[in-house]
CSV table of N, CA and C in Angstrom, one decimal:
chain,number,residue,atom,x,y,z
A,680,UNK,N,10.5,181.6,121.5
A,680,UNK,CA,11.8,181.1,122.0
A,680,UNK,C,12.7,182.3,122.3
A,681,UNK,N,13.4,182.2,123.5
A,681,UNK,CA,14.2,183.4,123.8
A,681,UNK,C,15.6,183.2,123.2
A,682,UNK,N,16.4,184.2,123.3
A,682,UNK,CA,17.7,184.3,122.6
A,682,UNK,C,18.7,183.2,123.1
A,683,UNK,N,18.6,182.9,124.4
A,683,UNK,CA,19.5,181.9,125.0
A,683,UNK,C,19.2,180.5,124.4
A,684,UNK,N,17.9,180.2,124.4
A,684,UNK,CA,17.5,178.9,123.9
A,684,UNK,C,17.8,178.8,122.4
A,685,UNK,N,17.6,179.9,121.7
A,685,UNK,CA,18.0,179.9,120.2
A,685,UNK,C,19.5,179.6,120.0
A,686,UNK,N,20.3,180.3,120.8
A,686,UNK,CA,21.7,180.2,120.7
A,686,UNK,C,22.2,178.7,121.1
A,687,UNK,N,21.5,178.2,122.1
A,687,UNK,CA,21.8,176.8,122.6
A,687,UNK,C,21.5,175.8,121.5
A,688,UNK,N,20.3,175.9,120.9
A,688,UNK,CA,19.9,175.0,119.8
A,688,UNK,C,20.8,175.1,118.6
A,689,UNK,N,21.2,176.4,118.3
A,689,UNK,CA,22.1,176.6,117.2
A,689,UNK,C,23.5,175.9,117.4
A,690,UNK,N,24.0,176.0,118.7
A,690,UNK,CA,25.3,175.4,119.0
A,690,UNK,C,25.2,173.9,118.9
A,691,UNK,N,24.0,173.4,119.4
A,691,UNK,CA,23.8,171.9,119.3
A,691,UNK,C,23.8,171.4,117.9
A,692,UNK,N,23.1,172.2,117.0
A,692,UNK,CA,23.1,171.8,115.6
A,692,UNK,C,24.4,171.8,115.0
A,693,UNK,N,25.3,172.8,115.3
A,693,UNK,CA,26.6,172.8,114.8
A,693,UNK,C,27.4,171.6,115.3
A,694,UNK,N,27.3,171.3,116.6
A,694,UNK,CA,28.1,170.1,117.1
A,694,UNK,C,27.6,168.8,116.5
A,695,UNK,N,26.3,168.7,116.3
A,695,UNK,CA,25.8,167.4,115.6
A,695,UNK,C,26.3,167.3,114.2
A,696,UNK,N,26.3,168.5,113.5
A,696,UNK,CA,26.8,168.5,112.1
A,696,UNK,C,28.3,168.1,112.1
A,697,UNK,N,29.1,168.7,113.0
A,697,UNK,CA,30.5,168.4,113.0
A,697,UNK,C,30.8,167.0,113.4
A,698,UNK,N,30.1,166.4,114.3
A,698,UNK,CA,30.3,165.0,114.7
A,698,UNK,C,30.0,164.1,113.5
A,699,UNK,N,29.0,164.4,112.8
A,699,UNK,CA,28.6,163.6,111.6
A,699,UNK,C,29.7,163.7,110.5
A,700,UNK,N,30.2,164.9,110.3
A,700,UNK,CA,31.2,165.2,109.3
A,700,UNK,C,32.5,164.4,109.6
A,701,UNK,N,32.9,164.3,110.9
A,701,UNK,CA,34.1,163.6,111.2
A,701,UNK,C,34.0,162.1,111.5
A,702,UNK,N,32.7,161.6,111.7
A,702,UNK,CA,32.5,160.3,112.1
A,702,UNK,C,33.0,159.3,111.0
A,703,UNK,N,32.9,159.6,109.7
A,703,UNK,CA,33.3,158.7,108.7
A,703,UNK,C,34.8,158.8,108.3
A,704,UNK,N,35.5,159.7,108.9
A,704,UNK,CA,36.9,159.9,108.5
A,704,UNK,C,37.8,158.7,108.9
A,705,UNK,N,38.6,158.3,108.0
A,705,UNK,CA,39.6,157.3,108.2
A,705,UNK,C,40.7,157.8,109.1
A,706,UNK,N,41.2,157.0,110.0
A,706,UNK,CA,42.4,157.5,110.8
A,706,UNK,C,43.6,157.7,109.8
A,707,UNK,N,44.4,158.6,110.1
A,707,UNK,CA,45.5,158.9,109.2
A,707,UNK,C,46.8,159.1,109.9
A,708,UNK,N,47.9,159.1,109.2
A,708,UNK,CA,49.2,159.4,109.8
A,708,UNK,C,50.0,160.1,108.7
A,709,UNK,N,50.6,161.2,109.0
A,709,UNK,CA,51.3,162.1,108.0
A,709,UNK,C,50.5,162.4,106.8
A,710,UNK,N,49.3,162.8,107.0
A,710,UNK,CA,48.3,163.1,105.9
A,710,UNK,C,48.0,162.0,105.0
A,711,UNK,N,48.3,160.8,105.4
A,711,UNK,CA,47.9,159.6,104.5
A,711,UNK,C,46.9,158.8,105.3
A,712,UNK,N,45.8,158.4,104.7
A,712,UNK,CA,44.8,157.6,105.4
A,712,UNK,C,45.2,156.2,105.6
A,713,UNK,N,44.4,155.6,106.5
A,713,UNK,CA,44.7,154.2,106.8
A,713,UNK,C,44.7,153.3,105.6
A,714,UNK,N,43.8,153.5,104.6
A,714,UNK,CA,43.8,152.7,103.4
A,714,UNK,C,45.1,152.8,102.6
A,715,UNK,N,45.8,153.9,102.6
A,715,UNK,CA,47.1,154.1,102.0
A,715,UNK,C,48.1,153.2,102.6
A,716,UNK,N,48.2,153.2,104.0
A,716,UNK,CA,49.2,152.5,104.7
A,716,UNK,C,48.9,151.0,104.5
A,717,UNK,N,47.6,150.6,104.5
A,717,UNK,CA,47.3,149.1,104.3
A,717,UNK,C,47.8,148.7,102.9
A,718,UNK,N,47.7,149.5,101.9
A,718,UNK,CA,48.1,149.2,100.6
A,718,UNK,C,49.7,149.1,100.5
A,719,UNK,N,50.3,150.0,101.3
A,719,UNK,CA,51.8,150.0,101.3
A,719,UNK,C,52.4,148.7,101.9
A,720,UNK,N,51.6,148.0,102.7
A,720,UNK,CA,52.1,146.7,103.2
A,720,UNK,C,52.6,145.8,102.1
A,721,UNK,N,52.0,145.9,100.9
A,721,UNK,CA,52.3,145.0,99.7
A,721,UNK,C,53.4,145.6,98.8
A,722,UNK,N,54.0,146.7,99.2
A,722,UNK,CA,55.0,147.4,98.4
A,722,UNK,C,56.2,146.5,98.2
A,723,UNK,N,56.7,146.5,97.0
A,723,UNK,CA,57.9,145.7,96.6
A,723,UNK,C,59.1,146.0,97.4
A,724,UNK,N,59.2,147.3,97.8
A,724,UNK,CA,60.4,147.8,98.6
A,724,UNK,C,60.2,147.4,100.0
A,725,UNK,N,61.0,146.5,100.6
A,725,UNK,CA,60.9,146.0,101.9
A,725,UNK,C,60.9,147.2,102.9
A,726,UNK,N,61.7,148.2,102.7
A,726,UNK,CA,61.7,149.3,103.7
A,726,UNK,C,60.4,150.0,103.7
A,727,UNK,N,59.7,150.2,102.6
A,727,UNK,CA,58.4,150.8,102.6
A,727,UNK,C,57.3,150.0,103.2
A,728,UNK,N,57.3,148.7,103.0
A,728,UNK,CA,56.4,147.8,103.6
A,728,UNK,C,56.6,147.7,105.1
A,729,UNK,N,57.9,147.7,105.5
A,729,UNK,CA,58.2,147.7,106.9
A,729,UNK,C,57.8,149.0,107.6
A,730,UNK,N,58.0,150.1,107.0
A,730,UNK,CA,57.5,151.4,107.5
A,730,UNK,C,56.0,151.4,107.7
A,731,UNK,N,55.3,150.9,106.7
A,731,UNK,CA,53.8,150.8,106.8
A,731,UNK,C,53.4,149.9,107.9
A,732,UNK,N,54.1,148.8,108.1
A,732,UNK,CA,53.7,147.9,109.3
A,732,UNK,C,53.9,148.6,110.6
A,733,UNK,N,55.0,149.4,110.7
A,733,UNK,CA,55.3,150.1,112.0
A,733,UNK,C,54.2,151.2,112.2
A,734,UNK,N,53.9,151.9,111.1
A,734,UNK,CA,52.9,153.0,111.3
A,734,UNK,C,51.6,152.4,111.6
A,735,UNK,N,51.2,151.4,111.0
A,735,UNK,CA,49.9,150.8,111.3
A,735,UNK,C,49.8,150.2,112.7
A,736,UNK,N,50.8,149.6,113.1
A,736,UNK,CA,50.8,149.0,114.4
A,736,UNK,C,51.1,149.9,115.6
A,737,UNK,N,52.0,150.9,115.4
A,737,UNK,CA,52.4,151.8,116.5
A,737,UNK,C,51.8,153.1,116.4
A,738,UNK,N,51.4,153.7,115.3
A,738,UNK,CA,50.9,155.0,115.2
A,738,UNK,C,49.4,155.1,115.0
A,739,UNK,N,48.9,154.3,114.1
A,739,UNK,CA,47.4,154.2,113.9
A,739,UNK,C,46.8,153.3,114.9
A,740,UNK,N,47.3,152.2,115.2
A,740,UNK,CA,46.9,151.3,116.3
A,740,UNK,C,45.7,150.5,115.9
A,741,UNK,N,44.8,150.3,116.9
A,741,UNK,CA,43.7,149.4,116.9
A,741,UNK,C,42.7,149.7,115.7
A,742,UNK,N,42.5,150.9,115.3
A,742,UNK,CA,41.6,151.1,114.1
A,742,UNK,C,42.1,150.4,112.9
A,743,UNK,N,43.4,150.1,112.8
A,743,UNK,CA,44.0,149.4,111.6
A,743,UNK,C,43.7,147.9,111.7
A,744,UNK,N,43.3,147.3,112.8
A,744,UNK,CA,43.2,145.9,113.0
A,744,UNK,C,42.3,145.2,112.0
A,745,UNK,N,41.1,145.6,111.7
A,745,UNK,CA,40.3,144.9,110.7
A,745,UNK,C,41.0,144.9,109.3
A,746,UNK,N,41.6,145.9,108.9
A,746,UNK,CA,42.3,145.9,107.6
A,746,UNK,C,43.5,145.0,107.6
A,747,UNK,N,44.2,144.9,108.8
A,747,UNK,CA,45.4,144.1,108.9
A,747,UNK,C,44.9,142.6,108.9
A,748,UNK,N,43.8,142.3,109.5
A,748,UNK,CA,43.3,140.9,109.5
A,748,UNK,C,43.0,140.5,108.0
A,749,UNK,N,42.4,141.4,107.3
A,749,UNK,CA,42.1,141.2,105.9
A,749,UNK,C,43.4,141.0,105.1
A,750,UNK,N,44.4,141.8,105.4
A,750,UNK,CA,45.7,141.8,104.7
A,750,UNK,C,46.4,140.4,104.9
A,751,UNK,N,46.1,139.7,106.0
A,751,UNK,CA,46.7,138.4,106.2
A,751,UNK,C,46.3,137.4,105.1
A,752,UNK,N,45.2,137.7,104.4
A,752,UNK,CA,44.8,136.7,103.4
A,752,UNK,C,45.5,136.9,102.1
A,753,UNK,N,46.3,138.0,102.0
A,753,UNK,CA,47.0,138.3,100.8
A,753,UNK,C,48.5,138.0,101.0
A,754,UNK,N,49.0,137.0,100.2
A,754,UNK,CA,50.3,136.5,100.4
A,754,UNK,C,51.4,137.6,100.4
A,755,UNK,N,51.2,138.5,99.5
A,755,UNK,CA,52.2,139.6,99.4
A,755,UNK,C,52.2,140.6,100.6
A,756,UNK,N,51.1,140.7,101.3
A,756,UNK,CA,51.0,141.6,102.5
A,756,UNK,C,51.0,140.9,103.8
A,757,UNK,N,51.0,139.5,103.8
A,757,UNK,CA,50.9,138.7,105.0
A,757,UNK,C,51.9,139.0,106.0
A,758,UNK,N,53.2,138.9,105.7
A,758,UNK,CA,54.3,139.1,106.7
A,758,UNK,C,54.3,140.5,107.3
A,759,UNK,N,54.2,141.6,106.5
A,759,UNK,CA,54.2,142.9,107.1
A,759,UNK,C,52.9,143.1,108.0
A,760,UNK,N,51.8,142.5,107.5
A,760,UNK,CA,50.5,142.6,108.3
A,760,UNK,C,50.7,141.9,109.7
A,761,UNK,N,51.3,140.8,109.7
A,761,UNK,CA,51.6,140.0,110.9
A,761,UNK,C,52.5,140.9,111.8
A,762,UNK,N,53.5,141.5,111.2
A,762,UNK,CA,54.4,142.4,112.0
A,762,UNK,C,53.6,143.5,112.6
A,763,UNK,N,52.7,144.1,111.9
A,763,UNK,CA,51.9,145.3,112.4
A,763,UNK,C,51.0,144.8,113.5
A,764,UNK,N,50.5,143.6,113.4
A,764,UNK,CA,49.6,143.0,114.5
A,764,UNK,C,50.5,142.8,115.7
A,765,UNK,N,51.7,142.3,115.5
A,765,UNK,CA,52.6,142.1,116.6
A,765,UNK,C,52.8,143.4,117.4
A,766,UNK,N,53.0,144.5,116.6
A,766,UNK,CA,53.2,145.8,117.3
A,766,UNK,C,52.0,146.2,118.1
A,767,UNK,N,50.8,145.8,117.7
A,767,UNK,CA,49.6,146.1,118.5
A,767,UNK,C,49.6,145.4,119.9
A,768,UNK,N,50.3,144.3,120.0
A,768,UNK,CA,50.3,143.6,121.2
A,768,UNK,C,49.0,143.1,121.7
A,769,UNK,N,48.7,143.3,123.0
A,769,UNK,CA,47.4,142.8,123.5
A,769,UNK,C,46.2,143.4,122.9
A,770,UNK,N,46.3,144.5,122.3
A,770,UNK,CA,45.2,145.2,121.6
A,770,UNK,C,44.7,144.3,120.5
A,771,UNK,N,45.5,143.4,120.0
A,771,UNK,CA,45.2,142.7,118.8
A,771,UNK,C,44.7,141.2,119.1
A,772,UNK,N,44.2,141.0,120.3
A,772,UNK,CA,43.8,139.6,120.6
A,772,UNK,C,42.8,139.0,119.7
A,773,UNK,N,41.9,139.8,119.1
A,773,UNK,CA,40.9,139.2,118.2
A,773,UNK,C,41.5,138.8,116.9
A,774,UNK,N,42.8,139.1,116.6
A,774,UNK,CA,43.5,138.6,115.4
A,774,UNK,C,44.1,137.3,115.5
A,775,UNK,N,44.1,136.7,116.7
A,775,UNK,CA,44.8,135.4,117.0
A,775,UNK,C,44.4,134.3,116.0
A,776,UNK,N,43.1,134.1,115.8
A,776,UNK,CA,42.7,133.0,114.9
A,776,UNK,C,43.1,133.3,113.5
A,777,UNK,N,43.0,134.5,113.0
A,777,UNK,CA,43.4,134.9,111.7
A,777,UNK,C,44.9,134.7,111.5
A,778,UNK,N,45.7,135.0,112.5
A,778,UNK,CA,47.1,134.8,112.4
A,778,UNK,C,47.4,133.3,112.3
A,779,UNK,N,46.8,132.5,113.1
A,779,UNK,CA,47.1,131.1,113.1
A,779,UNK,C,46.7,130.5,111.8
A,780,UNK,N,45.6,130.9,111.2
A,780,UNK,CA,45.2,130.4,109.9
A,780,UNK,C,46.1,130.9,108.8
A,781,UNK,N,46.4,132.2,108.8
A,781,UNK,CA,47.2,132.7,107.7
A,781,UNK,C,48.7,132.2,107.7
A,782,UNK,N,49.2,131.9,108.9
A,782,UNK,CA,50.5,131.4,109.0
A,782,UNK,C,50.6,129.9,108.9
A,783,UNK,N,49.5,129.2,108.8
A,783,UNK,CA,49.4,127.8,108.7
A,783,UNK,C,50.0,127.1,109.9
A,784,UNK,N,49.7,127.6,111.1
A,784,UNK,CA,50.3,127.0,112.3
A,784,UNK,C,49.5,125.8,112.8
A,785,UNK,N,48.3,125.6,112.3
A,785,UNK,CA,47.5,124.4,112.7
A,785,UNK,C,47.1,123.7,111.4
A,786,UNK,N,47.4,122.5,111.3
A,786,UNK,CA,47.1,121.7,110.1
A,786,UNK,C,46.4,120.4,110.5
């Protein structure tokens, strides 16, 4: 194997390693992971739960959607989760059925 081939294979190995290392990372905002912001939706302080909704919907975006849909099932986090989904707009179309169910719009 010549030096160029060896260098190329080494670079490929580094890139594959780095891609694997970052693939499992949660999205974050201000050094706090997605899971932190999802938990903050249920905070007793309205300002904190509202801030979390805004961050999830406007800053983290679509990666937050599965957690927001799950949060709709929790009465304490339902309203801020719905607000965060609203911030996502058209990106959140797959949350429509969960919103309808959580908000009791169809009986």
